[in-house]
Amino acid sequence: MDLPNLKEARKRTDKKVEVLTDSYRLTEELKKLGLNRNYYIRTYGCQMNEHDTEKIKAILEDMNFQEVENMENADLILLNTCAIRENVHNKVFGLLGHIKSLKEKKPHLIVGLCGCMAQEKVVVDEILNKYQWLDIVFGTHNIHNLPNILATSLAKKELEIEVLSVEGDIYENIPVKRESKYKAWINAMYGCDKFCTYCIVPYTRGKQRSRRPEFIISEVKQLVEEGYQEVTLLGQNVNAYGKDLDINYRMENLLEDVAKTGIPRVRFLTSHPWDFTDKMIEVIKKYKNIMPYIHLPVQSGSNKILKLMGRRYTKEEYIDLFNKIKEAIPNVAITTDIIVGFPGETDIDFRETLDIVNTCKFDSAFTFIFSKREGTAAAKMTDNVPIEVKNKRLQELNKLVNKYAEEANQKYLNQVVPVLLEGVNEKDNTMLYGYTETMKRVNVKADKSYLGKIVDVKITKAGTWLLEGELCA
Ligand code: SAH
Ligand code: SF4
Ligand code: F3S
């Protein structure tokens, strides 16, 4: 049993990152473990976590488990969780209440919790106190060992917890079952060393460690061969890619080499303003298959709050970078993340956040109320902003953000833009949906033979949330 440890999770040393190519191994015995058993997995959180779920699914299917869409039909239920804000915590523990009643009816049901919440000491303590009926808990550094964790729990018939709080290594041989046949997530780097004062990710995901380029490029080449249309390079601040490698190879080199594989669309997430270099901008501009879409979280428009957040840029520096990107890359869409109600945020600070939204007119923004995360530096700051004020600020911010989102969408009206059609519309199955190069969702009347194709679409309707269009002949 390995329990999470905050002090260890915070540690950063110059210990060399190991690249492990044979850590995931299955014995014949483990391959039989899932026979006649169904699994159900629910995922919370970011793209990184969604991609981890794709790995977990592949591991379970290697063990002969079969996926079901309904948790009531499962013999194994896994919750792959997110720790970024308190709300997922509440949802997950609420759902565990329901799952407990399923387990009472079906005692052989195996229940597990993994992902970033598993890395939190407070969560594991709560499980040890009140949810001993769970079968497995495993952390973000333990995915490759899932088969053994399951086997141990089944053999001992008791809760097995394996959560390593370490800086982390890189596991290169974990299989993946991709959700889409057209677009794929690819890890470029793991972890984060930025330690923004509000954020738990550096504790749940370990230190910043970049995959070696040759592994990434060969993964992309394989996807090109399989007919994939799009890859998204993932990292908590992906443009810091390469800084920790012992070779002189950075994000601009990776973007260029990935673009050269000929994959029709290259995306990357998430950009921290601090690591966005001029060289990256040049490469994005040069390659038509690097998409003109950048998610560039600003978090706040007040220099005082940015400093308290440990973001390491000022509002002025952000705006300069923003303008540089807008000028260099024609039609680029830029979206952002904003937190309101950070400890010490006054009305004047909040007005400055509204100001930066008015200056940048973002294509869209994810907006959040500050959520106190145990163990982070901001958790120790005095939070003197009443919750009613935070709620009011969020509403006011959202109104402004939506106004600019609608304006940005209106510009598409009557334009012809390429769209990668990737799925059938959930509400109307005569329609497909897909995304523009700038990451705007479009509904298009088209039959299923167009799935997986990049087609020219004329935009006929533009609202705040959605575009609608017709196929061009
Ligand atoms: N690595 C990315 C962000 C990942 S988390 C970056 O640095 O840009 C996604 C977003 O969640 C963040 O941009 C931030 O806006 C929000 N967030 C993170 N921690 C939070 C907290 N404690 N409370 C509220 N929002 C938070
Ligand atoms: Fe969190 Fe900051 Fe790292 Fe983003 S860059 S994951 S907000 S610590
Ligand atoms: Fe959440 Fe972990 Fe991602 S905290 S946002 S799932 S890295």
PDB file of C-alpha atoms and ligand atoms in Angstrom, residues 44-46 49 81-84 116 200-201 204-205 236, ligand 3:
ATOM      1  CA  TYR A  44     -13.537  14.023 -15.132  1.00  0.00           C
ATOM      2  CA  GLY A  45     -11.049  16.808 -15.833  1.00  0.00           C
ATOM      3  CA  CYS A  46      -8.759  17.790 -18.644  1.00  0.00           C
ATOM      4  CA  ASN A  49      -7.095  12.733 -18.019  1.00  0.00           C
ATOM      5  CA  THR A  81     -11.049  11.932 -11.263  1.00  0.00           C
ATOM      6  CA  CYS A  82      -9.897  15.555 -11.331  1.00  0.00           C
ATOM      7  CA  ALA A  83      -8.683  17.630  -8.383  1.00  0.00           C
ATOM      8  CA  ILE A  84      -8.533  21.079  -9.939  1.00  0.00           C
ATOM      9  CA  CYS A 116      -5.726  13.392  -9.713  1.00  0.00           C
ATOM     10  CA  ILE A 200      -2.853  21.468  -7.513  1.00  0.00           C
ATOM     11  CA  VAL A 201      -1.556  20.017 -10.782  1.00  0.00           C
ATOM     12  CA  THR A 204      -0.902  15.512  -8.662  1.00  0.00           C
ATOM     13  CA  ARG A 205       1.117  15.073 -11.851  1.00  0.00           C
ATOM     14  CA  GLN A 236      -0.015  21.305 -18.777  1.00  0.00           C
TER      15      GLN A 236
HETATM   16 FE1  F3S B   3      -7.842  17.878 -13.268  1.00  0.00          FE
HETATM   17 FE2  F3S B   3      -5.637  16.525 -13.003  1.00  0.00          FE
HETATM   18 FE3  F3S B   3      -6.312  17.493 -15.351  1.00  0.00          FE
HETATM   19  S1  F3S B   3      -6.422  18.000 -11.583  1.00  0.00           S
HETATM   20  S2  F3S B   3      -7.436  19.336 -14.828  1.00  0.00           S
HETATM   21  S3  F3S B   3      -7.408  15.955 -14.242  1.00  0.00           S
HETATM   22  S4  F3S B   3      -4.259  17.287 -14.550  1.00  0.00           S
END
